[in-house]
Coordinates of C-alpha atoms and ligand atoms in Angstrom, one line a residue:
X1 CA -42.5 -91.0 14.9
X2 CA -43.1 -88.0 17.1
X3 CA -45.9 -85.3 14.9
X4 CA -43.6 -82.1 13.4
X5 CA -46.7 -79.8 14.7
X6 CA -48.3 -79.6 18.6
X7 CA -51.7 -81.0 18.0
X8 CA -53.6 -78.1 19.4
X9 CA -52.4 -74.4 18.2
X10 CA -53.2 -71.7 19.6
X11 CA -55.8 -69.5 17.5
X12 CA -57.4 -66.1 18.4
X13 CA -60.0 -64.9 19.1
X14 CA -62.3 -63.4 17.0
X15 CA -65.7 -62.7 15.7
X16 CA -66.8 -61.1 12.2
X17 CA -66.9 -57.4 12.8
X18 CA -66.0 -54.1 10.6
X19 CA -62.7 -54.3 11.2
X20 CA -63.0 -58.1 9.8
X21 CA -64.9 -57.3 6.8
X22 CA -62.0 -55.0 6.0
X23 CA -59.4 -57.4 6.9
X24 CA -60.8 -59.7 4.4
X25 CA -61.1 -56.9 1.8
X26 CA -57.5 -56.7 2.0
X27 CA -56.4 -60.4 1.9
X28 CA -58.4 -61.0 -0.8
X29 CA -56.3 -57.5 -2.5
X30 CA -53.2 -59.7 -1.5
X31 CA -54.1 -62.5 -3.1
X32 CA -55.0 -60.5 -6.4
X33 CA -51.2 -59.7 -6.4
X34 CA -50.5 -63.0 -5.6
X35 CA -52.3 -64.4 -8.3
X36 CA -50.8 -61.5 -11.0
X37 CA -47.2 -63.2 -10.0
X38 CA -47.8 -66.4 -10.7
X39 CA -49.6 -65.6 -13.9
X40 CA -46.3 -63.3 -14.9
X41 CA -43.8 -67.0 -14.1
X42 CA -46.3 -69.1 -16.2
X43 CA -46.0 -66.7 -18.9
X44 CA -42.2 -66.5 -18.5
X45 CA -41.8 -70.4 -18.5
X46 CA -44.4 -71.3 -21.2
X47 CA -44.8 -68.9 -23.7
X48 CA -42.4 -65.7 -23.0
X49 CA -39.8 -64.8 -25.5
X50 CA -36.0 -64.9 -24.4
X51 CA -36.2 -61.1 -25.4
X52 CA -38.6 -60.6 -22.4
X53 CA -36.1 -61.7 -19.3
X54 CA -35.2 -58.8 -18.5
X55 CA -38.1 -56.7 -18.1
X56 CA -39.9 -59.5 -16.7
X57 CA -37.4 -59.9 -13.7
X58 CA -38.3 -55.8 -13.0
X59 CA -42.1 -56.7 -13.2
X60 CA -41.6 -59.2 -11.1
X61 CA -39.7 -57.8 -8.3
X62 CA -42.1 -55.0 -8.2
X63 CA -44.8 -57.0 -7.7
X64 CA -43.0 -59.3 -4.9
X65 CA -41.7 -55.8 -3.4
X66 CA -45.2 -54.2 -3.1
X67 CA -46.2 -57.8 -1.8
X68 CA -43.9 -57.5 1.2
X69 CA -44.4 -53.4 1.6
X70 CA -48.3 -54.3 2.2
X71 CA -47.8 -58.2 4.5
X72 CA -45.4 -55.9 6.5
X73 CA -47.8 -52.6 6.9
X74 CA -47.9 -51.4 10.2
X75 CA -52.2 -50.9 9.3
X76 CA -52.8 -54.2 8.9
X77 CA -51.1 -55.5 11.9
X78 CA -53.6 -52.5 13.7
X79 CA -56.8 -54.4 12.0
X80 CA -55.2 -57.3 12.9
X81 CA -54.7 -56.4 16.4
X82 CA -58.5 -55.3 16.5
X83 CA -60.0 -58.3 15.7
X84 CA -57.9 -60.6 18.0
X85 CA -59.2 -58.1 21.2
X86 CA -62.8 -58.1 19.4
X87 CA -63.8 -61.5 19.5
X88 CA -65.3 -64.2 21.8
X89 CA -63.2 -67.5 22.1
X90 CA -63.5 -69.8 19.2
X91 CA -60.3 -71.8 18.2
X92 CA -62.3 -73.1 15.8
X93 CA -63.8 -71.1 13.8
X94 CA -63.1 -69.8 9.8
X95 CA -62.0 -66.4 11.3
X96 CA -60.1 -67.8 14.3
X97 CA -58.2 -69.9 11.4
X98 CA -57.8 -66.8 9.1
X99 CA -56.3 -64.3 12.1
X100 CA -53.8 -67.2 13.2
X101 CA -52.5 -67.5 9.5
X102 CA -52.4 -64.0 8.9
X103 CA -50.8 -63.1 12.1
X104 CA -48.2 -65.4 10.8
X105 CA -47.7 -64.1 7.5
X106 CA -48.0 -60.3 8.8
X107 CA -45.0 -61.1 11.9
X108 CA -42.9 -62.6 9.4
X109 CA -43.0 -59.6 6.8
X110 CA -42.3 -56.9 9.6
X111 CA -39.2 -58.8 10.3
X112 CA -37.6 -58.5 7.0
X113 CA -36.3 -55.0 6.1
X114 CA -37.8 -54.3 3.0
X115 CA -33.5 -53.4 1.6
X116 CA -32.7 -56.5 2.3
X117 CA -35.9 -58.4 0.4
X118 CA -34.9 -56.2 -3.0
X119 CA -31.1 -57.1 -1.9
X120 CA -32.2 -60.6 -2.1
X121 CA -34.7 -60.5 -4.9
X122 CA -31.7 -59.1 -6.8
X123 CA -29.0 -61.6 -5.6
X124 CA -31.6 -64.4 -7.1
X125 CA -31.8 -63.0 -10.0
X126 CA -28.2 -63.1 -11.0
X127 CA -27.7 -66.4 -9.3
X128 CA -30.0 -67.9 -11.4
X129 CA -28.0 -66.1 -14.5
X130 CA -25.1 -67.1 -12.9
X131 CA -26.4 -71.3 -12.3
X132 CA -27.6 -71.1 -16.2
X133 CA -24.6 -70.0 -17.4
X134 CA -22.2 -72.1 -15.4
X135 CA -24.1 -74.8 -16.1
X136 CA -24.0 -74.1 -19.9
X137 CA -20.1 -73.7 -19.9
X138 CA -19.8 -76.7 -16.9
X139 CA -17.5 -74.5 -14.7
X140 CA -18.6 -74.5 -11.0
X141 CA -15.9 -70.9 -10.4
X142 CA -18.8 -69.1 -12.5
X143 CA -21.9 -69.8 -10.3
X144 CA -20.1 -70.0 -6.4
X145 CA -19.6 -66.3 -5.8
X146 CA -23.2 -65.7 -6.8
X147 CA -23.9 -68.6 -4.6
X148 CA -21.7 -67.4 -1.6
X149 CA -24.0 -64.0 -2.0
X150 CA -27.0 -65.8 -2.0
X151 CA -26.3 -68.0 1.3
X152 CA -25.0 -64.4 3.0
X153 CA -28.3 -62.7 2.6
X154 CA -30.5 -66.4 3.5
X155 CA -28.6 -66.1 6.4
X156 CA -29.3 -62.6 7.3
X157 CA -32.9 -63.2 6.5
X158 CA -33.2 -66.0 8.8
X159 CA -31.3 -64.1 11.4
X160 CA -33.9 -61.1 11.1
X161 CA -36.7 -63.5 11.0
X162 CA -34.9 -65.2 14.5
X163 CA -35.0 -68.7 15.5
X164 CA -35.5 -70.7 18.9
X165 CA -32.7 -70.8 21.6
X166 CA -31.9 -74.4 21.0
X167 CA -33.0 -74.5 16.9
X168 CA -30.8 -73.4 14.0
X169 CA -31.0 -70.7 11.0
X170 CA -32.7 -73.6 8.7
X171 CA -35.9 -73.5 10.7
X172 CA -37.0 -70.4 10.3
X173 CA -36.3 -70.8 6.4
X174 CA -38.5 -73.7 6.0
X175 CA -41.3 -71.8 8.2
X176 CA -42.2 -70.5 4.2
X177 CA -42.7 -73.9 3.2
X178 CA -43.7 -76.5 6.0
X179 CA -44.4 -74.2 8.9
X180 CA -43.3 -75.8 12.5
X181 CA -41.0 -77.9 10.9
X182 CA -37.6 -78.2 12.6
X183 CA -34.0 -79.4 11.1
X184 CA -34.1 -81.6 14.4
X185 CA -37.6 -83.3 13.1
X186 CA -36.2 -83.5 9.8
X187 CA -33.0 -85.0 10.5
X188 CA -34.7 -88.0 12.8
X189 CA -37.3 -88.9 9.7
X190 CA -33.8 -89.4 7.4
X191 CA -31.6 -91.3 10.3
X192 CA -34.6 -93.8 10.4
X193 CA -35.8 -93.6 6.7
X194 CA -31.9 -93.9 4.3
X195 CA -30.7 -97.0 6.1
X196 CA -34.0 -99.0 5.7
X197 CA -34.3 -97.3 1.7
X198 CA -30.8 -98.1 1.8
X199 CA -31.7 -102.1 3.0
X200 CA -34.8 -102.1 0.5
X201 CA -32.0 -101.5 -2.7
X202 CA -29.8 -104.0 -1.3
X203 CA -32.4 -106.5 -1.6
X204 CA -33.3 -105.2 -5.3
X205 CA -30.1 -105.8 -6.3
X206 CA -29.9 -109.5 -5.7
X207 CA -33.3 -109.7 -7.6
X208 CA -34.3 -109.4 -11.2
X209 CA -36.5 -106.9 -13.1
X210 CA -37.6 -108.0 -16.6
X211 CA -38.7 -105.1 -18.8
X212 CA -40.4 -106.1 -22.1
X213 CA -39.1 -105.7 -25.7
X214 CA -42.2 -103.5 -25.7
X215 CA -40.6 -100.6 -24.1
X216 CA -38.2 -99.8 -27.3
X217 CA -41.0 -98.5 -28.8
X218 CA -40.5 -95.5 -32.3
X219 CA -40.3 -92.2 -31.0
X220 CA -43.8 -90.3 -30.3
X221 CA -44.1 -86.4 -30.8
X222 CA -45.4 -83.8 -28.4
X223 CA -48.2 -83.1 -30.7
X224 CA -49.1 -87.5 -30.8
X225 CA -48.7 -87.9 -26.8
X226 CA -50.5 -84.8 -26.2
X227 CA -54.5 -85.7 -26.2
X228 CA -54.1 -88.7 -24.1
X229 CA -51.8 -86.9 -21.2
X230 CA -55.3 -84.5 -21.7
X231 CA -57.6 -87.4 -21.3
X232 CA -56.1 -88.9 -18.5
X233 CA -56.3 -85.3 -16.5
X234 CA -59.4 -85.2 -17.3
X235 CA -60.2 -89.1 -16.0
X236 CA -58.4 -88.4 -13.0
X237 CA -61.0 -85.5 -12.9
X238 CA -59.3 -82.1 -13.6
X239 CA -61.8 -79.9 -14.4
X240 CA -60.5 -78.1 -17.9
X241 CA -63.5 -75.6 -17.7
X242 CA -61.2 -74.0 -14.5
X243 CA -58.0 -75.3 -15.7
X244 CA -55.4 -75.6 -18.8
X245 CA -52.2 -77.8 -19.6
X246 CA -49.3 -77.1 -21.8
X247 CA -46.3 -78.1 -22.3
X248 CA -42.6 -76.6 -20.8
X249 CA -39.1 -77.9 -19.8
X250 CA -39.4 -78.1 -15.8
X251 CA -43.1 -79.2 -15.2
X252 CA -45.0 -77.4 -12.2
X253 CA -48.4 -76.5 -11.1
X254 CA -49.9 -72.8 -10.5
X255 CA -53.3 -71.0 -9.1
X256 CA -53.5 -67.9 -10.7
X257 CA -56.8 -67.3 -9.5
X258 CA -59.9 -69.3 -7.8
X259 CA -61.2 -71.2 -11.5
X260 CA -58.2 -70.9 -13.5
X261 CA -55.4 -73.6 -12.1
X262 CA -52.1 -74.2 -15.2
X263 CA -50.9 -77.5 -15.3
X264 CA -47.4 -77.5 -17.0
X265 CA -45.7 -80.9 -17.9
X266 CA -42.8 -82.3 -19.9
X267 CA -42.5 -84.1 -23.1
X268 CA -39.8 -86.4 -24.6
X269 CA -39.9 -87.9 -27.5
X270 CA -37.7 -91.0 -26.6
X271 CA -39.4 -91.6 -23.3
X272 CA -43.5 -91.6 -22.7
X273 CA -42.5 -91.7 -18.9
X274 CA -41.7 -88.9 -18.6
X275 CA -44.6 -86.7 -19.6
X276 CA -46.9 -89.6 -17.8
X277 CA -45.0 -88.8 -14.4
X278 CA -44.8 -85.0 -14.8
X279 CA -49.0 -85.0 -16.2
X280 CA -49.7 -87.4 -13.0
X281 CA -47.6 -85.6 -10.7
X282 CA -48.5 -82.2 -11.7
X283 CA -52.2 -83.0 -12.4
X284 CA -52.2 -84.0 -8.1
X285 CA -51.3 -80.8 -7.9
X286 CA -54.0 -79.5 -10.0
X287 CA -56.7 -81.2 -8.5
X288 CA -55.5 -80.4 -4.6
X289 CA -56.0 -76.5 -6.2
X290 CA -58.9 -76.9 -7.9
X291 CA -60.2 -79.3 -4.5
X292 CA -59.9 -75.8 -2.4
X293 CA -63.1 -74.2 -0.7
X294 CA -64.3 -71.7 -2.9
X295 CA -66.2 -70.1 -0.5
X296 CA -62.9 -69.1 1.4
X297 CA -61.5 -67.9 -1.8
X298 CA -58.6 -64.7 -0.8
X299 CA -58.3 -66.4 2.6
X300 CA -55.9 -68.7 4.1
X301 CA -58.6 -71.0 4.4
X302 CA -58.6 -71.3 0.4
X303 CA -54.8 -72.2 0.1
X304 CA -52.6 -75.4 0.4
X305 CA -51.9 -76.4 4.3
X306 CA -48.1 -76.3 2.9
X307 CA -45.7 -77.4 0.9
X308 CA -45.0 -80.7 1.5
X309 CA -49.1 -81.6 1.9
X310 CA -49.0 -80.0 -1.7
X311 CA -46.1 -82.5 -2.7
X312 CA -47.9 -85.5 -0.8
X313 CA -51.1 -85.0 -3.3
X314 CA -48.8 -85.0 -6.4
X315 CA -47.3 -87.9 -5.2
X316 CA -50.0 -89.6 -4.3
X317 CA -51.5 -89.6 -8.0
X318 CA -47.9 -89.8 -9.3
X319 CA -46.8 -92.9 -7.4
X320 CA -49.9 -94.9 -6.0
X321 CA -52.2 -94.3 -9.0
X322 CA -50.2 -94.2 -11.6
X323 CA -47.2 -96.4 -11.1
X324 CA -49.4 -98.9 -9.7
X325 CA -49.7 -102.5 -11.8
X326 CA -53.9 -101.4 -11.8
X327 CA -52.9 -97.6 -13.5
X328 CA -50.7 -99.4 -15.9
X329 CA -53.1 -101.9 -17.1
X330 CA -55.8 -99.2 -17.8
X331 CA -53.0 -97.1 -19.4
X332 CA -51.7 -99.5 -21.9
X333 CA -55.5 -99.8 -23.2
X334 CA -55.9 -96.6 -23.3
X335 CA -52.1 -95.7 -25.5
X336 CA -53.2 -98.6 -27.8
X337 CA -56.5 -96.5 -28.2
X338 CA -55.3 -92.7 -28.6
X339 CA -51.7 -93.7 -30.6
X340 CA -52.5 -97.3 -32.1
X341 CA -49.6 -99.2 -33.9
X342 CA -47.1 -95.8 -32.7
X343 CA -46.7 -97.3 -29.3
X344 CA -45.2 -100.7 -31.1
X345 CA -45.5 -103.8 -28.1
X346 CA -45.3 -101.5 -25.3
X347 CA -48.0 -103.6 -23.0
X348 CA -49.3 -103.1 -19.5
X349 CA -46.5 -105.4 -17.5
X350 CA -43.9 -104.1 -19.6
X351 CA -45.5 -99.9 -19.1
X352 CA -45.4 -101.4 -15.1
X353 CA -41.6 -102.1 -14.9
X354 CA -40.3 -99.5 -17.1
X355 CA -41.7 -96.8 -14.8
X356 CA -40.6 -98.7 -11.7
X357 CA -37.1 -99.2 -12.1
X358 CA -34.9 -98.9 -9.3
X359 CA -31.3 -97.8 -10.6
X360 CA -29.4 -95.0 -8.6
X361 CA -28.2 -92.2 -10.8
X362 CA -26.6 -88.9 -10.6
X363 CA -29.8 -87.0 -11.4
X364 CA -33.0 -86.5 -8.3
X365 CA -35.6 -85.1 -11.1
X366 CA -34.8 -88.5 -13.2
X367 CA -34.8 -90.2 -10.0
X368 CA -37.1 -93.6 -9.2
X369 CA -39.6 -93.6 -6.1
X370 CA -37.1 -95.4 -3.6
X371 CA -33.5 -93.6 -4.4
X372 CA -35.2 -89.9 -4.9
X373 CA -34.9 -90.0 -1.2
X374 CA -31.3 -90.7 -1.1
X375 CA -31.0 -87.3 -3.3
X376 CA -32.9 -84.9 -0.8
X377 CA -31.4 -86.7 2.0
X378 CA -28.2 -85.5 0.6
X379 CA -29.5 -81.7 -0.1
X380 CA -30.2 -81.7 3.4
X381 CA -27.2 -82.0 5.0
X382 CA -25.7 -79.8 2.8
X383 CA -27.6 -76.8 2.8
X384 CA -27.9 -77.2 6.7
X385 CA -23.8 -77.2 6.5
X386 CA -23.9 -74.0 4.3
X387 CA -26.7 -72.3 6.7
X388 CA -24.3 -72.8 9.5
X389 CA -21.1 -72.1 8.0
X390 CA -19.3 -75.5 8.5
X391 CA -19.3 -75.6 4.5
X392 CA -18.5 -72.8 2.3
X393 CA -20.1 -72.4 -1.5
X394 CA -16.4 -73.3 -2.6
X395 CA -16.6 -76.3 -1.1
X396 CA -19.3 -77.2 -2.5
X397 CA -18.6 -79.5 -5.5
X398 CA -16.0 -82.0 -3.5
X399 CA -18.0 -82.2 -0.7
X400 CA -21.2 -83.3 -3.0
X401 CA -19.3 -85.6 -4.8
X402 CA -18.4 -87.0 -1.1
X403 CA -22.1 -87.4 -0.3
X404 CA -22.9 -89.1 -3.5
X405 CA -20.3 -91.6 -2.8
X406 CA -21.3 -92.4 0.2
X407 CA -25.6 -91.9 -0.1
X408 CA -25.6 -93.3 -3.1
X409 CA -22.4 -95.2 -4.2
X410 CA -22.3 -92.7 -7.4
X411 CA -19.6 -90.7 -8.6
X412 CA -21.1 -87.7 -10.6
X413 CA -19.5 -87.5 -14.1
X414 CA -19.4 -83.6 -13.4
X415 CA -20.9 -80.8 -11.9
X416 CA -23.7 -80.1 -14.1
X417 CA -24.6 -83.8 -12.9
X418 CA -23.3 -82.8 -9.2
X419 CA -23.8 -80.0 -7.4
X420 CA -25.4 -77.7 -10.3
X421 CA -28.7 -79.7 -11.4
X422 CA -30.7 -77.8 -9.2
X423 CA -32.2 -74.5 -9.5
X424 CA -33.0 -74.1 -5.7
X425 CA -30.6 -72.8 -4.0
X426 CA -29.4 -70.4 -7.0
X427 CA -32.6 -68.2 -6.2
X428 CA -32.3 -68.7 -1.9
X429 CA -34.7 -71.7 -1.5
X430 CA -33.2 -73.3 1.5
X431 CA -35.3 -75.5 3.3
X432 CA -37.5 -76.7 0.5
X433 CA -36.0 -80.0 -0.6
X434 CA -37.3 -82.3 2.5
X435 CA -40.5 -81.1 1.5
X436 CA -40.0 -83.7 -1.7
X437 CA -39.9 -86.9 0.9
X438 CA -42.1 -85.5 3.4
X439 CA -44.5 -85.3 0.4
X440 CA -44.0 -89.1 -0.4
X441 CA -44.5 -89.7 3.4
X442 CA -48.0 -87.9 3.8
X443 CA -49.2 -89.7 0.4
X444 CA -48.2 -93.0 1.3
X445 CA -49.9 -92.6 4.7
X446 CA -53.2 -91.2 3.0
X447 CA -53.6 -93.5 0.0
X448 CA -53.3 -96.5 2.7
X449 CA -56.0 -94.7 5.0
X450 CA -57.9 -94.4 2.0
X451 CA -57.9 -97.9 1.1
X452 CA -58.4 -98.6 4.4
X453 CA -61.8 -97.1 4.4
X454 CA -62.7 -96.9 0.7
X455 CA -61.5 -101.2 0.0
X456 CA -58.5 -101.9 -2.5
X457 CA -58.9 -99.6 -5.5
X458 CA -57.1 -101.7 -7.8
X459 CA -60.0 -102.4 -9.8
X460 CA -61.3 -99.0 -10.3
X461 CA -58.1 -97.7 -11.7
X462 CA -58.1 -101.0 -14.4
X463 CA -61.4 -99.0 -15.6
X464 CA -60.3 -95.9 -15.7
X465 CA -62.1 -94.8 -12.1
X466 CA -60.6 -92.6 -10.3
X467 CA -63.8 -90.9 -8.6
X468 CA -64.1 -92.7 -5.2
X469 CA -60.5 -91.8 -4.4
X470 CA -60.6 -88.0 -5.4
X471 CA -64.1 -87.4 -3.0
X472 CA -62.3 -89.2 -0.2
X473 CA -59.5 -86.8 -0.7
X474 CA -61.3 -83.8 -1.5
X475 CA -64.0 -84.5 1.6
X476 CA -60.5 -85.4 4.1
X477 CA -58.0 -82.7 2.9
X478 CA -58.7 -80.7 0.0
X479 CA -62.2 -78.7 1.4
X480 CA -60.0 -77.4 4.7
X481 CA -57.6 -75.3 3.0
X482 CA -54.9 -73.8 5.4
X483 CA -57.5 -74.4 8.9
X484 CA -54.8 -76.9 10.7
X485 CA -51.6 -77.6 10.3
X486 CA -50.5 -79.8 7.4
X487 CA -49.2 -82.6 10.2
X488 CA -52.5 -81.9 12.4
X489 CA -54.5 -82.6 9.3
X490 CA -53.1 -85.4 8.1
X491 CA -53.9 -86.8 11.3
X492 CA -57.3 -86.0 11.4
X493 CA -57.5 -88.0 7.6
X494 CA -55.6 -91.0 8.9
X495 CA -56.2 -91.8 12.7
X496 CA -52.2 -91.6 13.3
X497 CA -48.9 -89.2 13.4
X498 CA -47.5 -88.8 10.1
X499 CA -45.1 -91.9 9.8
X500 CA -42.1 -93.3 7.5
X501 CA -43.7 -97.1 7.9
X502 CA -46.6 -96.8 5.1
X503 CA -44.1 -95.1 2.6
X504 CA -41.4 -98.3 3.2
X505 CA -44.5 -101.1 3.2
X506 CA -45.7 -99.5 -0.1
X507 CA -42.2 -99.8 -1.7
X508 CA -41.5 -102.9 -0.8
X509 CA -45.4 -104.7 -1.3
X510 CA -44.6 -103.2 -4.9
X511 CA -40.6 -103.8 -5.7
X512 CA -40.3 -107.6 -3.8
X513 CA -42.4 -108.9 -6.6
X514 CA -41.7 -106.9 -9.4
X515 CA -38.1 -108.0 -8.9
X516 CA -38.6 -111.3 -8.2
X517 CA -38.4 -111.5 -4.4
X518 CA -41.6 -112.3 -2.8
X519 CA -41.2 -114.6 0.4
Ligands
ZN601 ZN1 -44.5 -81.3 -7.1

């Protein structure tokens, strides 16, 4: 498969003068604001009362508005503009890396009239109101004029922002998250990657999965599960000295500033799953943010390469580590130890084939590692059709329940299991769900290069190691920050183009046998 990104971008040129120092001093005020953001959405989705929506949503679309008012100032394309003239050649040095970024980030903002990013902000805002409460009363009528607002301004966004002659209004959307991705690129990865998902789950079916008596174990409480999601952070080797976890309903991951990283996960009661995969998931996350060069802290270079690189750590400690038979065997040692007779018979081979069932369902956040693919598969198409007008937000629910059908062989019971479980598109993210697989695709591809170099690790995660992995990460990815390209730097770490082949050989090296169907 071709690479999303050229290999060589262009950067200025540049070299640290005045007008440099003062760029800096600026990014690094950015980033302050940044960091105040994110710290007001923790708040709001861990410890804010309900009371506090409202005032919060003004707070918060002040600070995004005087975000955008100071990307878009006409001063800081001028100090931009001096640097790039002031320089000597160097594509590759830290402020030939920073310019490029911030050139980016600077063209993009004096685009976008700053009317229509409150007109937006706004339209978010009550389509989020307007998914929660449709959702609540399971009538699709109440969210899809909020919905139809919300694709009209996307659209004009991307049509301010402009896209390539022979691209579409999607690309320029996912610029925010995967920069130089194209629909084009996107759509090749899923015509190659669904039917050969698809032929994987065929074979699944004709096999068989025994789960243990062991995984009907009593019920543990958030307060029982919560030291050992803690102590396996902390093994993986989140630093809680520049971090925290607590506990919320959709689990995510935040910087709010260089030292102090939130880790957010999910607990049920009925189902020690699913606060392992949201802790594992989100505690990749962590450590990718906490991996970041300090020194470059305020500067491109001290932030994710994108979204989807961001994803592919998450899932690389979610899925390789610990879904793997090694993780589970260290895990079920380690439940015995923190919860004793609570966790009833649940052993290592039955911890392994609970969390790796493969069973299509109407749900992508409860989906398993093969058929989550199916799901954003699905979003794609469809937010590409409302993008370009051949689907309208009415049409939404029947032509969902089309695409489930056919993706997935699923008919959704409703549309709070359809079309309405996801938050996206309520508050204008279009663009983001492939992130999701192409986040499975860079982890599979690194966690095999990694084992390639480092020897099977297998052993060190039955002890509880987790250190040789994390420095091979943190030395090929984690210390470059933003410098290339997500696809350009996933290159770098694994000698090859970013692939589909090492996601498919891990599924199916660990679903043939746990079903029964080794040849
Ligand atoms: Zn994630």
């Amino acid at each position: 498969m071709a690479s999303l990104m050229p290999e060589h971008p262009s950067k200025p040129h540049a070299a640290p003068g005045h007008d440099y120092q003062a760029l800096l001093e600026q990014l690094r005020q950015l980033e302050l604001l940044t960091g105040t953001l994110r710290l007001l959405r923790w708040d709001q989705q861990v410890c804010m009362p309900a009371g506090g929506t409202r005032p919060r949503a003004g707070q918060a679309a002040e600070i995004a508005r005087l975000l955008h008012t100071r990307w878009a100032d006409p001063a800081l394309g001028e100090r931009l503009e001096a640097c790039e003239a002031s320089g000597t050649i160097d594509v590759d040095s830290d402020a030939g890396a920073i310019l490029s970024e911030t050139r980016r980030r600077h063209e993009r903002a004096r685009r976008l009239p700053a009317t229509l990013v409150i007109e937006l902000a706004e339209a978010s805002s009550t389509g989020f109101d307007a998914w929660r409460a449709a959702r609540e009363a399971n009538d699709f009528t109440l969210f899809h004029p909020a919905l139809a607002r919300v694709v009209e301004l996307v659209r004009r966004k991307a049509e301010c922002l402009g896209w390539p002659e022979r691209g579409e209004a999607w690309d320029v959307l996912v610029e925010e998250y995967e920069p130089g991705c194209t629909a084009e690129a996107v759509a090749t990865v899923f015509d190659t990657l669904t039917p050969r998902l698809n032929g994987l789950l065929d074979e699944l079916r004709g096999g068989r999965l025994a789960i243990g008596a062991g995984a009907a174990h009593p019920p543990l409480s958030e307060t029982a599960q919560h030291p050992l999601m803690r102590h396996i952070a902390e093994c993986f080797g989140f630093d809680f000295t520049r971090g925290r976890l607590d506990a919320t309903i959709h689990p995510f991951c935040t910087r709010i500033g260089h030292g102090d990283v939130r880790l957010t996960i999910a607990y049920r009661p009925d189902d020690l799953g699913r606060a392992l995969g949201s802790l594992t998931h989100e505690t990749g996350h962590g450590l990718y943010e906490q991996g970041l060069p300090e020194a470059h802290a305020g500067t491109p270079l001290c932030q994710p390469a994108s979204l989807g690189l961001h994803e592919g750590q998450a899932r690389l400690w979610e899925n390789h580590v610990g879904r793997s038979r090694a993780f589970s065997a260290w895990c079920a040692g380690e439940l015995r130890r923190f919860l004793g007779r609570a966790v009833g018979d649940l052993d290592a081979a039955t911890l392994f084939a609970m969390r790796n069932e493969v069973a299509p369902g109407p749900l992508r956040t409860e989906a398993d590692e093969l058929t989550y693919h199916l799901h954003v598969a699905t979003r794609f198409e469809l937010e590409r059709a409302l993008l370009d007008g051949t689907l309208s937000a009415a049409e939404l629910p029947e032509a969902w329940d089309e695409h489930y059908r056919s993706h997935l062989g699923i008919e959704p019971s409703d549309d709070v299991q359809g079309c309405m479980q996801d938050v996206h598109w309520s508050v204008g993210m279009f663009g983001y769900f492939p992130s999701y697989t192409f986040g499975s695709l860079y982890a599979a591809q690194l966690f095999e290069a990694a084992e390639a170099e480092l020897g099977e690790l297998a052993s060190d995660f039955e002890a509880g190691r987790f250190c040789a992995l994390r420095q091979w990460l943190a030395e090929r990815v984690w210390r470059h920050g933003r410098r290339y390209p997500a696809a350009v730097l996933c290159e770098r770490a694994t000698g090859a183009p970013l692939s589909i082949e090492p996601l498919l050989r891990h599924l199916a090296g660990k679903l043939r046998p746990l079903y029964r169907l080794e040849r």
